[in-house]
Coordinates of C-alpha atoms and ligand atoms in Angstrom, one line a residue:
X1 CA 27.3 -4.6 -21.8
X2 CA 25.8 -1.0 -21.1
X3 CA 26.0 -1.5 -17.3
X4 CA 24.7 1.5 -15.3
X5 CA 27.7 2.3 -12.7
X6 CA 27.9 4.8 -9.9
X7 CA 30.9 6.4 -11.9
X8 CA 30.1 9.8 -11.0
X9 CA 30.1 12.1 -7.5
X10 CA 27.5 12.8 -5.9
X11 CA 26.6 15.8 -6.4
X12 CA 27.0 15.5 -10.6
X13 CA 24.6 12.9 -9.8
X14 CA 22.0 15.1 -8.3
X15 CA 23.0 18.0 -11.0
X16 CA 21.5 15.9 -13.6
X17 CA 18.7 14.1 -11.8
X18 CA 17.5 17.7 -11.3
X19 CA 18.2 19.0 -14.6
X20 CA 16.2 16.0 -16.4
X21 CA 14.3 14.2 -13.7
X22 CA 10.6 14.8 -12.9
X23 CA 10.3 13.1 -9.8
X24 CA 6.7 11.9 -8.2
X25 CA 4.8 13.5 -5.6
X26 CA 7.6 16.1 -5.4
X27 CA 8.4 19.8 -5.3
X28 CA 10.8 19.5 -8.0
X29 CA 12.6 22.9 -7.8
X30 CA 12.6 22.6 -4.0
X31 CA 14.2 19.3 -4.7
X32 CA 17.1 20.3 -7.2
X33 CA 17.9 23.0 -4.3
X34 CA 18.5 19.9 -1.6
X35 CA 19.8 17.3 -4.0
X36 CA 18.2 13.9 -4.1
X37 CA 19.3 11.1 -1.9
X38 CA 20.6 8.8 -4.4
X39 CA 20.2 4.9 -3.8
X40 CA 23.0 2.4 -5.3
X41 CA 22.5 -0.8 -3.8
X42 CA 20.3 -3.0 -1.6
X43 CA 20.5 -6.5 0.4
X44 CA 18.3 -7.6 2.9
X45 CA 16.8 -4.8 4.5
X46 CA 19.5 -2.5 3.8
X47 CA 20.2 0.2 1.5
X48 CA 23.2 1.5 0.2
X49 CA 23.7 5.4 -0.5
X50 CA 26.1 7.0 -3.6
X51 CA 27.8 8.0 0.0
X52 CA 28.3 4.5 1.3
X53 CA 25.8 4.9 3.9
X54 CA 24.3 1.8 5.1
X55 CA 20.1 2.8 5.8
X56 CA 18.0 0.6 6.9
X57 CA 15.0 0.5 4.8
X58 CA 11.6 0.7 7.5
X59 CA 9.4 1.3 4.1
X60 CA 10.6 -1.8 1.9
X61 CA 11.1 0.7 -1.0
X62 CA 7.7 1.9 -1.3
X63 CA 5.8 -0.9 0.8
X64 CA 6.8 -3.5 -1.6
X65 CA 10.1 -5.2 -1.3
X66 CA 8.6 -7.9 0.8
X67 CA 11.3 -10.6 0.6
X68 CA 14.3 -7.7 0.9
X69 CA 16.6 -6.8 -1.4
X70 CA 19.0 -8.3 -3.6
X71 CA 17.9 -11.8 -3.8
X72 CA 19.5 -12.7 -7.5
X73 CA 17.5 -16.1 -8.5
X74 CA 15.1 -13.3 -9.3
X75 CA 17.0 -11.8 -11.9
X76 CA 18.3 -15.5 -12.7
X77 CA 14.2 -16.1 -14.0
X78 CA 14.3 -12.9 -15.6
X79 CA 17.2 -13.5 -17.3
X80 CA 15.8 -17.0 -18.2
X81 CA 12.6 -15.4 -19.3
X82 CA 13.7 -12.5 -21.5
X83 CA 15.8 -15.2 -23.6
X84 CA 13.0 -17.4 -24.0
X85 CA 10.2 -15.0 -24.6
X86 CA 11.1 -11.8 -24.2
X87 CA 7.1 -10.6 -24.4
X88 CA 3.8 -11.5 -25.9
X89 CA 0.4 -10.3 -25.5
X90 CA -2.4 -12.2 -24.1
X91 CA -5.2 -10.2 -25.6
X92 CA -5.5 -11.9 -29.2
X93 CA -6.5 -15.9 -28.0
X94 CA -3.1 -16.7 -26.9
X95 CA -1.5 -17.2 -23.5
X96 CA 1.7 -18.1 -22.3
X97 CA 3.5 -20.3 -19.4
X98 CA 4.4 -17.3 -16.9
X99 CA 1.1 -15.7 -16.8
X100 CA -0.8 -19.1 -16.5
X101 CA 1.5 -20.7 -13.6
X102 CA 1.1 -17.4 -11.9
X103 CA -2.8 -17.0 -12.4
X104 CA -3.1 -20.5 -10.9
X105 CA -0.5 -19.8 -7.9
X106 CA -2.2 -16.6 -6.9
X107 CA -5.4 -19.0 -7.4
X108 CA -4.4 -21.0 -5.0
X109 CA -3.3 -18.6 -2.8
X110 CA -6.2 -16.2 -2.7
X111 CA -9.2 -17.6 0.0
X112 CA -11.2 -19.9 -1.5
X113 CA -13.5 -18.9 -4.4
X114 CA -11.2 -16.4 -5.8
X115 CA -9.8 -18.4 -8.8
X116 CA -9.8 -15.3 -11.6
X117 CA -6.7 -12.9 -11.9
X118 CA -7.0 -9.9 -14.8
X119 CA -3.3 -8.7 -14.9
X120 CA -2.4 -5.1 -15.0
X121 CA 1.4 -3.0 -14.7
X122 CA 0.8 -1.8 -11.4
X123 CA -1.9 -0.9 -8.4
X124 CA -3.7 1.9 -10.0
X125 CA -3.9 0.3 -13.7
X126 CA -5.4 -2.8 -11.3
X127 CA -7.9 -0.2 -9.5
X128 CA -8.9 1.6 -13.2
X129 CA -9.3 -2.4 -14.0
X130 CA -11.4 -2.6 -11.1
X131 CA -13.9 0.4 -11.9
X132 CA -14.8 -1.2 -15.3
X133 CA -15.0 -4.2 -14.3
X134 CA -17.7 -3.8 -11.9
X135 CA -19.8 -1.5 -13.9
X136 CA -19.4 -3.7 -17.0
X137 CA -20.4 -6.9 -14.6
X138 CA -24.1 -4.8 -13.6
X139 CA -24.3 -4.1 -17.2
X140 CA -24.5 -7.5 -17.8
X141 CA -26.5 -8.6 -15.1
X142 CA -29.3 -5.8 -16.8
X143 CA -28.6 -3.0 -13.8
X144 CA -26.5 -0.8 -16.1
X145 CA -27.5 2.0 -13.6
X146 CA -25.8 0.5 -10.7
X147 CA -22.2 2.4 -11.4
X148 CA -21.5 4.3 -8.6
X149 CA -18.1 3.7 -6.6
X150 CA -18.2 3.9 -2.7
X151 CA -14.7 4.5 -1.3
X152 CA -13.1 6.8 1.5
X153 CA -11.5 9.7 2.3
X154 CA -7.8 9.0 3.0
X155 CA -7.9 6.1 1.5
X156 CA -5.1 5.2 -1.5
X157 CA -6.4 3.6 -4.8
X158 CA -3.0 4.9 -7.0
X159 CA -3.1 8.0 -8.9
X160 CA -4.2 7.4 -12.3
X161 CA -7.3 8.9 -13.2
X162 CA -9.7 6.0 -11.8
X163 CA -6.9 4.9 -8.4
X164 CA -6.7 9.0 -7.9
X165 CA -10.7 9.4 -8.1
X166 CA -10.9 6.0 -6.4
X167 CA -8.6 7.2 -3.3
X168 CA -9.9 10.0 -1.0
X169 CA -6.8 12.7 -0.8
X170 CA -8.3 16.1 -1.9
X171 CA -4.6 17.0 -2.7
X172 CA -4.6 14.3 -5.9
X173 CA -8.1 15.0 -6.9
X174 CA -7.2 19.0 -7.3
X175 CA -4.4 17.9 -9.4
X176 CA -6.4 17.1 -12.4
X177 CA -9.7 16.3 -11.1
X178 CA -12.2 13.5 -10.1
X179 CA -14.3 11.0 -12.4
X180 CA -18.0 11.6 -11.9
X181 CA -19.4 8.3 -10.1
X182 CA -17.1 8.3 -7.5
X183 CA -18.3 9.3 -4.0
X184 CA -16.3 9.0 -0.1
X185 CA -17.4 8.1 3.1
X186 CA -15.5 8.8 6.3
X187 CA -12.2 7.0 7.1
X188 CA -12.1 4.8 10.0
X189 CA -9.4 6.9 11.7
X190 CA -10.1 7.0 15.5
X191 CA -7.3 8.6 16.7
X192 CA -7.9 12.0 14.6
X193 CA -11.6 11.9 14.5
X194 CA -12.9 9.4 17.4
X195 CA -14.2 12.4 19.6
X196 CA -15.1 10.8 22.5
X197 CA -16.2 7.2 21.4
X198 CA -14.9 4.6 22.1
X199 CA -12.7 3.1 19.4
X200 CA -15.6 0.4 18.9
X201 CA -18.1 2.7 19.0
X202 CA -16.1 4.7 16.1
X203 CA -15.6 2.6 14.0
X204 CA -19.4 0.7 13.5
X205 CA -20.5 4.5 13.6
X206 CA -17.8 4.6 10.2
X207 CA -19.1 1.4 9.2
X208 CA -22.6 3.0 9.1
X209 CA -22.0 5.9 6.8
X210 CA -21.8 2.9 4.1
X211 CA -25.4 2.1 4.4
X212 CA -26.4 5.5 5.3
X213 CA -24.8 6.6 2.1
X214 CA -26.5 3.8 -0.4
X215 CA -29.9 4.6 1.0
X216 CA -28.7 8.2 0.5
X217 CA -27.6 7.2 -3.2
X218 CA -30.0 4.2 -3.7
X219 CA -28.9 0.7 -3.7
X220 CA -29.9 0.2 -7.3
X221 CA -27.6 2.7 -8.4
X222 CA -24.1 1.7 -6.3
X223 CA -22.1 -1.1 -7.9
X224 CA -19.4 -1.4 -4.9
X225 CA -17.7 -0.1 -2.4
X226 CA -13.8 0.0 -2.5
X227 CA -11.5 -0.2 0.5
X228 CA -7.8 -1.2 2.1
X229 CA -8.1 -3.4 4.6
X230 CA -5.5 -1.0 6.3
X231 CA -4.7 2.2 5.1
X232 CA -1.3 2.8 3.8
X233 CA -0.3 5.7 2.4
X234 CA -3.0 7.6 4.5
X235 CA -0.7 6.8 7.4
X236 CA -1.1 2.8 8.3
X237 CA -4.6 3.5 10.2
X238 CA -5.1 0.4 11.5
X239 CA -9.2 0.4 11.7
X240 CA -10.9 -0.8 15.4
X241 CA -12.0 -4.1 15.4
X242 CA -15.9 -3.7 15.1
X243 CA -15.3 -2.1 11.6
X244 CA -15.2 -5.0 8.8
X245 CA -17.9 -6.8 10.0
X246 CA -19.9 -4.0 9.8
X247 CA -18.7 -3.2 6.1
X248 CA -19.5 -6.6 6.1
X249 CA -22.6 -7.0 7.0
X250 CA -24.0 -4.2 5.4
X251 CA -22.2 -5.1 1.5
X252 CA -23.5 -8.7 2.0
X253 CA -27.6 -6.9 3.4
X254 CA -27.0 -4.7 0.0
X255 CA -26.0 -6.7 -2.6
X256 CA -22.9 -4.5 -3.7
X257 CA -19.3 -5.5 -4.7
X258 CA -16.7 -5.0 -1.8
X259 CA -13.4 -4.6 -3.4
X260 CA -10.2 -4.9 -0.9
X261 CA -6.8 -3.2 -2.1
X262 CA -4.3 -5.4 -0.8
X263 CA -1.9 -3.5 -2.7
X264 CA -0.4 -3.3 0.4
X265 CA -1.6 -5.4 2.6
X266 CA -1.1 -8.6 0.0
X267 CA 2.1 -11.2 0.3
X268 CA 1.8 -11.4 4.0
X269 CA 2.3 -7.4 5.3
X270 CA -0.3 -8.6 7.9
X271 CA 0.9 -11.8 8.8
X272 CA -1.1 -13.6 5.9
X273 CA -1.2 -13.9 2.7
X274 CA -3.9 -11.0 2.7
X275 CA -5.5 -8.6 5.0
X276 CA -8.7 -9.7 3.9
X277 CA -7.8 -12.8 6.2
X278 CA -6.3 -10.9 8.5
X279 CA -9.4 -8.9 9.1
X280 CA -12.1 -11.4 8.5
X281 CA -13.3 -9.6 4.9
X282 CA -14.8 -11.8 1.5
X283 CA -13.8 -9.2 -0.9
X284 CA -15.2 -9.9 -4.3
X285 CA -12.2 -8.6 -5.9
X286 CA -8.7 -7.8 -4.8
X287 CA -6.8 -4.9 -5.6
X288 CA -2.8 -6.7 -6.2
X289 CA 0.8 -5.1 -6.7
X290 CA 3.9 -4.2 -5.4
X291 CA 4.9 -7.6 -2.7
X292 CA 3.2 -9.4 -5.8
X293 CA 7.0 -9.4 -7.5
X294 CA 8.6 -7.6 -4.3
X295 CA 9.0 -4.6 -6.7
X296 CA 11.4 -6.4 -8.7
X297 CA 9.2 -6.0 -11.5
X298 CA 6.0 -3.9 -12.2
X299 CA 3.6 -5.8 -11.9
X300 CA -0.1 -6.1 -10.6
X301 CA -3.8 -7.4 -11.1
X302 CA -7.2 -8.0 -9.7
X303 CA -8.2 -11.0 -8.6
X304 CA -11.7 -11.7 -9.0
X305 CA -14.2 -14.2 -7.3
X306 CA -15.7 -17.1 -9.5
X307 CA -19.3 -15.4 -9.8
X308 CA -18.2 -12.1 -11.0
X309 CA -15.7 -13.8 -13.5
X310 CA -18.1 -16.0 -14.7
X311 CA -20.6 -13.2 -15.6
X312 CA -17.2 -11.2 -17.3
X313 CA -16.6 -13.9 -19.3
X314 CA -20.0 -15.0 -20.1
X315 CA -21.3 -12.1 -22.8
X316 CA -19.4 -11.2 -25.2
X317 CA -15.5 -9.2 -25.2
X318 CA -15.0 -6.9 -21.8
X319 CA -13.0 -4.4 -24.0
X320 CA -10.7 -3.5 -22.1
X321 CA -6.2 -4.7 -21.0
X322 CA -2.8 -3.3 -21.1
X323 CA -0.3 -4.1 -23.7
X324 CA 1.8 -5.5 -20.6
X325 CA -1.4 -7.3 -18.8
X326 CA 0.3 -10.7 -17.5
X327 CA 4.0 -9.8 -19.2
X328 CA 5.8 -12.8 -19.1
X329 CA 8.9 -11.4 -17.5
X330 CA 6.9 -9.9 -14.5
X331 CA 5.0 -12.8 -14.4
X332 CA 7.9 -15.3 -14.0
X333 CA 9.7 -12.6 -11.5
X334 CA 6.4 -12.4 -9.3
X335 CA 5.9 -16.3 -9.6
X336 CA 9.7 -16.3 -8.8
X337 CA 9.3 -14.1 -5.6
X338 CA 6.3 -16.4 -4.1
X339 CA 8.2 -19.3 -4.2
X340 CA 10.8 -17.1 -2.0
X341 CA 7.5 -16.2 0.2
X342 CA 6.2 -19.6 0.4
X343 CA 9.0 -22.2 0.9
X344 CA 10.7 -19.6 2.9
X345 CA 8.1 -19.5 5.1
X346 CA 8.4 -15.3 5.3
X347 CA 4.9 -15.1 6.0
X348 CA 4.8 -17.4 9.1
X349 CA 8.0 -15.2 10.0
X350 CA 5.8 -11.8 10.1
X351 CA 2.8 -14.1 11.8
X352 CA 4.9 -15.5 14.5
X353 CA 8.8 -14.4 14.8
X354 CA 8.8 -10.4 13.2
X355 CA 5.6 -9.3 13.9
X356 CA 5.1 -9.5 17.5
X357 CA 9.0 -8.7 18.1
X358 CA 8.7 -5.2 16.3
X359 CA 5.2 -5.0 17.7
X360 CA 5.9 -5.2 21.1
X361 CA 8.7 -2.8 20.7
X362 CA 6.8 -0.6 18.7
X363 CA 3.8 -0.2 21.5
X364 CA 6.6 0.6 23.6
X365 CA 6.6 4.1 21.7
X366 CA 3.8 5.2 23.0
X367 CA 5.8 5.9 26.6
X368 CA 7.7 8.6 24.5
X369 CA 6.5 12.1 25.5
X370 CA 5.8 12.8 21.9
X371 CA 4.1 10.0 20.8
X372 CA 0.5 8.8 21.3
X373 CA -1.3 6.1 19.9
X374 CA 1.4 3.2 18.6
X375 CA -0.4 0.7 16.3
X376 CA 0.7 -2.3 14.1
X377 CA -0.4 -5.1 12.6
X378 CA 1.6 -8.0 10.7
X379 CA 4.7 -5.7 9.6
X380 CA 3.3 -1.9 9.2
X381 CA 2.5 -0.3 11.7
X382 CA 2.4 3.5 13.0
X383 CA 2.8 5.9 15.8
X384 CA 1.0 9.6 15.7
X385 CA 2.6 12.6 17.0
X386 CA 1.2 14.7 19.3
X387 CA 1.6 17.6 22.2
X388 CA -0.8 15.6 24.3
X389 CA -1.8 12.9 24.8
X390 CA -4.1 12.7 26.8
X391 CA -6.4 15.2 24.6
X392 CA -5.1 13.3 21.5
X393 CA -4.3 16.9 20.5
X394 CA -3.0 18.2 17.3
X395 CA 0.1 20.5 16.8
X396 CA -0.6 24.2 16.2
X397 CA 1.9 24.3 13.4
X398 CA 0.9 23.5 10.3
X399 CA 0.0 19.6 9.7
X400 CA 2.9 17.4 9.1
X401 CA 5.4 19.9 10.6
X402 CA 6.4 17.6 13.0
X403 CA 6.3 15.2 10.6
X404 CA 8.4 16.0 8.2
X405 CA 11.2 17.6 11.1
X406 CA 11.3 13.6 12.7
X407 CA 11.4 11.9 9.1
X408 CA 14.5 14.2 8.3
X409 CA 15.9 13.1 12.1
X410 CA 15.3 9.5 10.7
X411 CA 16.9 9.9 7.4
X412 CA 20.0 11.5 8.9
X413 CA 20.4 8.9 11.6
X414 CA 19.9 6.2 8.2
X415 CA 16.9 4.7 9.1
X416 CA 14.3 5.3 6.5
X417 CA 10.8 5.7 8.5
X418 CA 8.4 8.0 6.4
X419 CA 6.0 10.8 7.7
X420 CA 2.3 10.8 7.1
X421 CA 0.9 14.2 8.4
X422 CA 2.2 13.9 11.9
X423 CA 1.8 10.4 11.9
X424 CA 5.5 8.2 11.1
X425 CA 4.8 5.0 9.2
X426 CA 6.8 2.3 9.3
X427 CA 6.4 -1.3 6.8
X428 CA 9.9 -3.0 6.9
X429 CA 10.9 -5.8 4.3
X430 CA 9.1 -8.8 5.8
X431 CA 12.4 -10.6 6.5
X432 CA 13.3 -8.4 8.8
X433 CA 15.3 -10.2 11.8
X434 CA 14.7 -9.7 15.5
X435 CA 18.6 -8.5 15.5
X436 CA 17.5 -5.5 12.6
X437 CA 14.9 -4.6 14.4
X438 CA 16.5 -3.7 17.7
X439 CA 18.8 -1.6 15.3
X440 CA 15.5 -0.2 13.4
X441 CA 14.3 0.6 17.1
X442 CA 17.2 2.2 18.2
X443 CA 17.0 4.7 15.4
X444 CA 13.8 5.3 15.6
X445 CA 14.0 6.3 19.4
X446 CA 16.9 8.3 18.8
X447 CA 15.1 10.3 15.7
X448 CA 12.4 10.7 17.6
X449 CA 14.6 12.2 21.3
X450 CA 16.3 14.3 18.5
X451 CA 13.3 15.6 17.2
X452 CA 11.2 16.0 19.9
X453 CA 14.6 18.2 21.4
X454 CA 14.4 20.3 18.7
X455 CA 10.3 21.1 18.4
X456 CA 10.9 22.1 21.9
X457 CA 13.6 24.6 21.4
X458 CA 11.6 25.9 18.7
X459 CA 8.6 26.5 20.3
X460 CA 6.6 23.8 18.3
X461 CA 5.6 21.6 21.1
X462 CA 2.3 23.4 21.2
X463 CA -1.4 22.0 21.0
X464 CA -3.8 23.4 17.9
Ligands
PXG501 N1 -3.6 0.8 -3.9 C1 -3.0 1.0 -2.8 C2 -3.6 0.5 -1.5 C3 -1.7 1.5 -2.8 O1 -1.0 1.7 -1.6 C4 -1.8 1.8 -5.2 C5 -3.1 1.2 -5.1 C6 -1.3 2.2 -6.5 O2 -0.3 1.3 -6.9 P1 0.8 1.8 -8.0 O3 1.5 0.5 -8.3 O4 0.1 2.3 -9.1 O5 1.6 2.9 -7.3 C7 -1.1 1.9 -4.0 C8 0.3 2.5 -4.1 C9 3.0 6.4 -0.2 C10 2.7 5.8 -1.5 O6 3.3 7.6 -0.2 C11 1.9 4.7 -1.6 C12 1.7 4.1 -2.8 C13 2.2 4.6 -4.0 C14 3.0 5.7 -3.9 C15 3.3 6.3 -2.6 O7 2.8 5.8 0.8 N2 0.8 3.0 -2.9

């Protein structure tokens, strides 16, 4: 068998990861200078370094690795899988067993009405899924002009052409550019931008810019508007309560399609199954990946309501799928992985047992001098950085500074907790035990005693 083993040091390791390896969202040459941190092994929540270090893993991967690692009846199923059938499409009036048990589990799992799943490879196939499918569904309802896209700044959609359009980070959309049709409103980020609102106040006031900006754009011209029901990658901003039942209100008043990535937020990161529950929202389609299969596979999807599936399926072809839309191997991996999530009961763990352990701990951050605002919900959560408190005040140095200086605290002390800006973001696997998290905790305040020693000494404790 052509078994990939950890035969080599370290450092020939990172020689030819930066001689052939184009990593993501990364500074490649800055990289190959530093060496990449190479991963060989996983159980629970913890990682296992080409070192031997022992890290424990406050990201689940890349927010995904919701039932932790190593948990081999996955590979058993895949094994299984691959020997029965290895692959076959689903595009040509055929189907197969894995992608039709898991289209009727997620079925059943989704909040009532939501019966439909399109499959895709990942969250930003899903979301590129997601942008045709709702123009293609006013097409056929005879408002072919009704295809503009509502979204946010700072929010994440993937970074494909549509999920990069989709999301709100100038930093993707200069790398290649925007698709026309695509327009932001302001993120409900209080903390940064709540002047002196209330965080209420703020966030109907962000609720508003959505109608403000269809009468602005014309209601016969908007098809839907796109958000997370917590922002991830933007740096976990948890919104303030008043804000989806605005969104609410005003998609329901309009008429237009409210899509919810739970890219994220789906398989119980919030303490259900998805944060539309969580946060009271009747998405018409969800945005689904990563916990889907726990990352042991690629997989994702949309899953659609019964009217808007009904219309798809109701005039002719939608012309549109991936070779790998509902591959049977990811397909019996993901079903594989919500068994785990279901008779396990790891979602009544984050709801009841992990959740408001970490949480409570986690609030308790905010009594560090560095830290302000300390947020979670469910299993993510986040603290932001700052030189005062009290003014909710921004560093002088540059953005994400601070950051970056307490992330690499983190990864030395082998906790990995990630930096957003000067916010740190943490999403642990969701089995997570009280007993781990007083270890993740800590870590975390040691990082952050370490770091906050050092921005002193160095003169970066400093308000903008
Ligand atoms: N939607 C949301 C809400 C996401 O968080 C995607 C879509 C895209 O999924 P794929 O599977 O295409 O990556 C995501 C992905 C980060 C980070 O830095 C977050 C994601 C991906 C990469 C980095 O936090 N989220």
């Amino acid at each position: 068998m052509n078994k990939i083993t950890n035969h080599m040091p370290t450092a020939q390791l990172q020689a030819l990861d930066a001689a052939h390896h184009m990593h993501p969202f990364t500074e490649n040459a800055a990289l190959a200078r530093k060496g990449a941190r190479i991963m060989t092994g996983g159980k629970g929540v913890w990682l296992t370094d080409s070192e031997g270090h022992k890290i424990i893993d406050g990201m689940a991967g890349l927010w995904c690795v919701n039932i932790g690692y190593g948990r081999t009846e996955l590979g058993d199923v895949a094994k299984a899988q691959m020997d029965q059938l290895a692959y076959y499409n689903t595009f040509f009036q055929t189907s197969h067993v894995p992608a039709i048990a898991l289209a009727a589990k997620l079925a059943e799992l989704a909040p009532a009405g939501m019966g439909h799943v399109f499959f895709a490879g990942s969250g930003s196939e899903a979301n590129d899924t997601n942008i045709r499918m709702v123009r293609r569904y006013w097409d056929i309802k005879g408002q072919p002009e009704k295809r503009i896209i509502i979204a946010r700044h700072n929010g994440y959609h993937g970074s494909t052409m549509g999920g990069g359009s989709l999301g709100g980070m100038k930093a993707i959309h200069d790398h290649g550019g925007k698709l026309a049709g695509i327009v932001h409103i302001g993120e409900p980020n209080w903390w940064a931008q709540g002047g002196d609102m209330t965080p209420d106040e703020f966030g109907l006031a962000r609720a508003k810019e959505l109608e403000a900006k269809i009468l602005e754009l014309g209601v016969e011209n908007v098809a839907a508007f796109i958000g997370e029901p917590v922002q991830g990658a933007g740096g976990v901003i948890i919104p303030p309560g008043s804000y989806w039942p605005e969104v609410q209100r005003i998609v329901d008043k309009y008429g237009i399609l409210l899509i919810a990535d739970e890219v994220i937020t789906g398989f119980g990161r919030t303490g259900n199954w998805f944060g539309s529950t969580t946060f009271g929202i009747r998405p018409h389609i969800m945005t689904i990946a990563k916990g889907l299969s726990s990352g042991y596979q690629p997989i994702g999807g949309s899953i659609v309501c019964d009217e808007v599936a009904e219309v798809m399926g109701s005039n002719g072809d939608f012309n549109h799928g991936y070779t790998y839309s509902g591959h049977p191997v990811a397909a019996a991996v993901a079903l594989e992985n919500l068994r785990i999530l279901q008779e396990e009961k790891i979602i009544e763990h984050v709801r009841d047992v992990a959740g408001p352990y970490l949480g409570a701990k986690w609030a308790a951050l905010s009594d560090h001098p560095m830290v302000g605002e300390a947020k979670m919900v469910g299993l993510m959560g986040s603290i932001a950085l700052t030189p005062n408190k009290a003014t909710r005040a921004k560093f002088a140095s540059e953005t994400g500074t601070v950051g970056y200086r307490t992330r690499e605290r983190c990864f030395a002390n082998n906790l990995i907790m990630r930096h957003v800006g000067d916010r740190m973001i943490i999403a642990p696997p969701l089995v997570v035990t009280p007993d781990e998290i007083d270890i993740l905790m800590e870590r975390a305040w040691k990082s952050l005693d370490e770091s906050f020693a050092a921005i002193k000494a160095d003169g970066l404790f400093v308000s903008a």
